[in-house]
Amino acid sequence: MDSNTQASKLVLYSFWQSSCSWRVRFALNLKGLPYEYRAVNLVKGEQFSPEFEKLNPLRCVPVLVDGDFVLSDSSAILLYLEEKYLQNALLPVDPKLRAVNLQAASIISSSTQPLHMLSVLKYIEEKVGPGEKLSWAQHNIEKGFHALEKLLKGCHGKYATGEKVYMADVFLAPQIALTTLRFNIDMSKFPTLSMIYESCKALPEFQASIPERQPDAVQLSCLYPRLNN
């Protein structure tokens, strides 16, 4: 069977406000891959159910099901989609630009986003105090954004590594959208990232992936009010 042929419908286990899930939704839309959306309510703790633990022992979203194959972790999911479904590539052919995309994705997925997860902020609040979680989040987000600003400054075009949307954009745009909303990040410090984000924001594939347009979306302020000192 041709690798571009979708033998079975993809299923995505997602939470509307998860930036990791958002990356996968954005990527699926860019590749033109239809999927079934299955909501996992992290606020109600549905990720701790025995049924979900069978899908992902780490008990977090996203999880992608492709036929009888189950995969978690957004980075692994995107690389799997890139290998199996060749249309609308998320990585460029040029090896240097390919490496830059993977590095940018890693900065977000390994060195930035995990440090401001709800579970981490809750732990800091319990162990250090409620006044520390905002400064912690801002420090780590801005550290990652400074690194990305320097990395992409010499190779960006309309998007992170040129005039086409690639994996760096898929990781970057949701990260900017959610962290500026929740953590008061001043994006005027990051003109390159801001320009890339505005380009991504205009894409219909991005608009279709935004949290407010997901089946499980609720009023934003009910779950994640803006953090203040």
Short mmCIF file of C-alpha atoms in Angstrom, two decimals:
data_model
loop_
_atom_site.label_atom_id
_atom_site.label_comp_id
_atom_site.label_asym_id
_atom_site.label_seq_id
_atom_site.Cartn_x
_atom_site.Cartn_y
_atom_site.Cartn_z
CA MET A 1 0.00 0.00 0.00
CA ASP A 2 1.26 3.49 -0.82
CA SER A 3 2.55 5.33 2.27
CA ASN A 4 0.26 8.25 1.46
CA THR A 5 -2.82 6.02 1.65
CA GLN A 6 -4.70 6.18 4.92
CA ALA A 7 -5.78 2.62 5.66
CA SER A 8 -7.69 3.49 8.83
CA LYS A 9 -9.04 6.63 10.37
CA LEU A 10 -6.66 8.32 12.76
CA VAL A 11 -7.86 8.92 16.30
CA LEU A 12 -6.42 11.72 18.41
CA TYR A 13 -6.86 11.80 22.18
CA SER A 14 -6.60 15.47 23.02
CA PHE A 15 -7.38 18.15 25.56
CA TRP A 16 -8.44 21.40 23.99
CA GLN A 17 -6.06 23.60 25.99
CA SER A 18 -2.99 21.34 25.79
CA SER A 19 -0.23 22.92 23.69
CA CYS A 20 1.18 19.45 22.98
CA SER A 21 -2.17 18.35 21.59
CA TRP A 22 -2.43 21.61 19.66
CA ARG A 23 0.84 20.84 17.83
CA VAL A 24 -0.56 17.54 16.63
CA ARG A 25 -3.88 19.06 15.56
CA PHE A 26 -2.01 21.73 13.59
CA ALA A 27 0.23 19.13 11.95
CA LEU A 28 -2.67 16.84 11.02
CA ASN A 29 -4.44 19.80 9.42
CA LEU A 30 -1.32 20.82 7.48
CA LYS A 31 -0.96 17.29 6.15
CA GLY A 32 -4.63 17.13 5.25
CA LEU A 33 -5.22 14.06 7.41
CA PRO A 34 -8.75 13.64 8.79
CA TYR A 35 -9.02 12.29 12.30
CA GLU A 36 -11.48 11.49 15.03
CA TYR A 37 -11.20 13.75 18.06
CA ARG A 38 -11.54 12.07 21.46
CA ALA A 39 -11.48 14.47 24.38
CA VAL A 40 -9.59 13.71 27.59
CA ASN A 41 -10.60 16.13 30.33
CA LEU A 42 -7.42 16.81 32.27
CA VAL A 43 -9.23 18.98 34.78
CA LYS A 44 -11.53 16.12 35.77
CA GLY A 45 -8.59 13.71 35.83
CA GLU A 46 -9.75 11.49 32.98
CA GLN A 47 -6.09 10.87 32.10
CA PHE A 48 -5.83 8.78 35.28
CA SER A 49 -8.51 6.31 34.26
CA PRO A 50 -7.41 2.67 33.75
CA GLU A 51 -8.64 2.84 30.16
CA PHE A 52 -6.45 5.82 29.30
CA GLU A 53 -3.46 4.41 31.18
CA LYS A 54 -3.51 1.48 28.75
CA LEU A 55 -3.01 3.98 25.93
CA ASN A 56 -0.34 6.02 27.68
CA PRO A 57 1.19 4.92 31.01
CA LEU A 58 2.46 8.48 31.51
CA ARG A 59 -1.19 9.57 31.61
CA CYS A 60 -0.86 12.63 29.41
CA VAL A 61 -2.07 13.82 26.03
CA PRO A 62 -1.76 13.67 23.10
CA VAL A 63 -2.16 10.06 22.05
CA LEU A 64 -2.53 9.06 18.40
CA VAL A 65 -4.10 5.79 17.32
CA ASP A 66 -3.48 4.65 13.75
CA GLY A 67 -5.22 1.32 13.25
CA ASP A 68 -3.72 -1.01 15.85
CA PHE A 69 -0.74 1.28 16.50
CA VAL A 70 -0.82 3.57 19.55
CA LEU A 71 1.68 6.38 20.00
CA SER A 72 2.08 9.14 22.56
CA ASP A 73 4.39 12.18 22.84
CA SER A 74 3.85 14.98 20.34
CA SER A 75 7.40 14.85 18.94
CA ALA A 76 7.18 11.12 18.27
CA ILE A 77 3.72 11.55 16.76
CA LEU A 78 4.85 14.26 14.36
CA LEU A 79 7.88 12.25 13.24
CA TYR A 80 5.65 9.21 12.71
CA LEU A 81 3.21 11.22 10.61
CA GLU A 82 6.11 12.62 8.62
CA GLU A 83 7.50 9.16 7.89
CA LYS A 84 4.20 7.46 7.05
CA TYR A 85 2.18 10.21 5.36
CA LEU A 86 4.49 11.89 2.90
CA GLN A 87 2.21 14.63 1.62
CA ASN A 88 2.84 18.22 2.75
CA ALA A 89 6.19 17.53 4.37
CA LEU A 90 6.83 18.99 7.81
CA LEU A 91 10.61 18.76 7.42
CA PRO A 92 12.60 20.34 4.56
CA VAL A 93 14.90 18.34 2.31
CA ASP A 94 17.93 20.51 3.05
CA PRO A 95 19.79 18.77 5.92
CA LYS A 96 20.78 22.01 7.65
CA LEU A 97 17.27 23.45 7.64
CA ARG A 98 15.96 20.05 8.68
CA ALA A 99 18.30 20.11 11.68
CA VAL A 100 17.25 23.66 12.60
CA ASN A 101 13.60 22.58 12.59
CA LEU A 102 14.35 19.65 14.87
CA GLN A 103 16.43 21.84 17.17
CA ALA A 104 13.67 24.46 17.43
CA ALA A 105 11.12 21.75 18.15
CA SER A 106 13.38 20.31 20.85
CA ILE A 107 13.89 23.68 22.54
CA ILE A 108 10.14 23.94 22.98
CA SER A 109 9.29 20.32 23.75
CA SER A 110 12.26 19.55 26.02
CA SER A 111 13.56 22.82 27.47
CA THR A 112 10.56 25.14 27.66
CA GLN A 113 7.05 23.66 27.75
CA PRO A 114 7.71 20.93 30.37
CA LEU A 115 8.86 23.59 32.85
CA HIS A 116 5.51 25.37 32.93
CA MET A 117 3.16 22.40 32.90
CA LEU A 118 0.27 22.62 35.32
CA SER A 119 1.70 19.80 37.43
CA VAL A 120 5.04 21.61 37.73
CA LEU A 121 3.42 24.92 38.65
CA LYS A 122 1.25 23.18 41.21
CA TYR A 123 4.33 21.57 42.76
CA ILE A 124 6.14 24.93 42.94
CA GLU A 125 3.09 26.52 44.52
CA GLU A 126 2.92 23.80 47.17
CA LYS A 127 6.66 23.67 47.94
CA VAL A 128 7.74 27.30 47.47
CA GLY A 129 4.62 29.46 47.50
CA PRO A 130 1.90 30.75 45.18
CA GLY A 131 3.80 33.92 44.40
CA GLU A 132 6.67 32.06 42.72
CA LYS A 133 4.95 30.14 39.93
CA LEU A 134 4.52 33.12 37.58
CA SER A 135 8.17 34.23 37.81
CA TRP A 136 9.27 30.60 37.36
CA ALA A 137 7.17 30.20 34.23
CA GLN A 138 8.20 33.54 32.76
CA HIS A 139 11.89 32.89 33.37
CA ASN A 140 11.85 29.52 31.61
CA ILE A 141 9.63 30.60 28.73
CA GLU A 142 11.71 33.68 28.01
CA LYS A 143 14.91 31.65 28.23
CA GLY A 144 13.54 29.35 25.53
CA PHE A 145 12.27 32.23 23.41
CA HIS A 146 15.64 34.02 23.56
CA ALA A 147 17.31 30.84 22.29
CA LEU A 148 14.75 30.46 19.49
CA GLU A 149 15.04 34.13 18.51
CA LYS A 150 18.80 33.71 18.04
CA LEU A 151 18.46 30.34 16.29
CA LEU A 152 15.92 31.51 13.71
CA LYS A 153 17.11 35.07 13.14
CA GLY A 154 19.44 34.10 10.32
CA CYS A 155 17.27 31.59 8.47
CA HIS A 156 13.66 32.67 8.78
CA GLY A 157 11.45 33.96 6.03
CA LYS A 158 7.71 34.31 6.38
CA TYR A 159 7.95 31.22 8.56
CA ALA A 160 10.63 29.83 10.87
CA THR A 161 12.99 28.47 8.23
CA GLY A 162 11.79 30.08 5.01
CA GLU A 163 8.63 30.53 3.01
CA LYS A 164 7.02 27.19 3.89
CA VAL A 165 5.51 25.96 7.13
CA TYR A 166 7.57 23.24 8.76
CA MET A 167 7.92 21.50 12.10
CA ALA A 168 9.51 24.46 13.87
CA ASP A 169 6.38 26.51 13.14
CA VAL A 170 4.12 23.69 14.33
CA PHE A 171 5.83 23.72 17.73
CA LEU A 172 6.36 27.46 17.95
CA ALA A 173 2.93 28.90 17.15
CA PRO A 174 0.90 27.08 19.85
CA GLN A 175 3.63 27.76 22.40
CA ILE A 176 3.49 31.50 21.74
CA ALA A 177 -0.31 31.59 21.68
CA LEU A 178 -0.81 29.89 25.04
CA THR A 179 2.11 31.33 26.97
CA THR A 180 1.41 34.93 26.02
CA LEU A 181 -2.18 34.44 27.13
CA ARG A 182 -1.40 32.71 30.42
CA PHE A 183 1.95 34.13 31.52
CA ASN A 184 2.04 37.76 30.36
CA ILE A 185 5.05 37.25 28.09
CA ASP A 186 6.10 40.47 26.36
CA MET A 187 6.59 39.38 22.74
CA SER A 188 8.07 42.76 21.74
CA LYS A 189 11.33 41.28 23.05
CA PHE A 190 11.12 38.64 20.32
CA PRO A 191 10.42 40.32 16.96
CA THR A 192 11.39 37.32 14.84
CA LEU A 193 9.17 34.94 16.78
CA SER A 194 6.32 37.45 16.71
CA MET A 195 6.51 37.76 12.94
CA ILE A 196 6.54 33.98 12.49
CA TYR A 197 3.56 33.63 14.81
CA GLU A 198 1.52 36.21 12.89
CA SER A 199 2.22 34.29 9.66
CA CYS A 200 1.10 31.01 11.23
CA LYS A 201 -1.95 32.59 12.80
CA ALA A 202 -3.27 33.54 9.37
CA LEU A 203 -3.28 29.93 8.15
CA PRO A 204 -6.69 28.18 8.01
CA GLU A 205 -5.01 24.99 9.26
CA PHE A 206 -3.87 26.85 12.35
CA GLN A 207 -7.24 28.51 12.89
CA ALA A 208 -8.97 25.12 12.74
CA SER A 209 -6.61 23.80 15.43
CA ILE A 210 -7.03 26.59 18.00
CA PRO A 211 -8.35 25.51 21.40
CA GLU A 212 -11.61 27.44 21.23
CA ARG A 213 -12.66 25.51 18.12
CA GLN A 214 -12.24 22.05 19.63
CA PRO A 215 -15.25 19.92 20.63
CA ASP A 216 -14.33 19.98 24.32
CA ALA A 217 -13.64 23.71 24.54
CA VAL A 218 -15.12 25.67 27.41
CA GLN A 219 -14.77 29.26 28.50
CA LEU A 220 -11.05 29.91 28.87
CA SER A 221 -11.26 31.89 32.10
CA CYS A 222 -12.98 28.98 33.84
CA LEU A 223 -9.89 26.82 33.60
CA TYR A 224 -6.76 28.85 33.08
CA PRO A 225 -7.06 32.44 34.31
CA ARG A 226 -4.10 34.67 33.58
CA LEU A 227 -1.47 34.25 36.27
CA ASN A 228 -0.60 37.34 38.26
CA ASN A 229 1.93 38.10 40.94
#
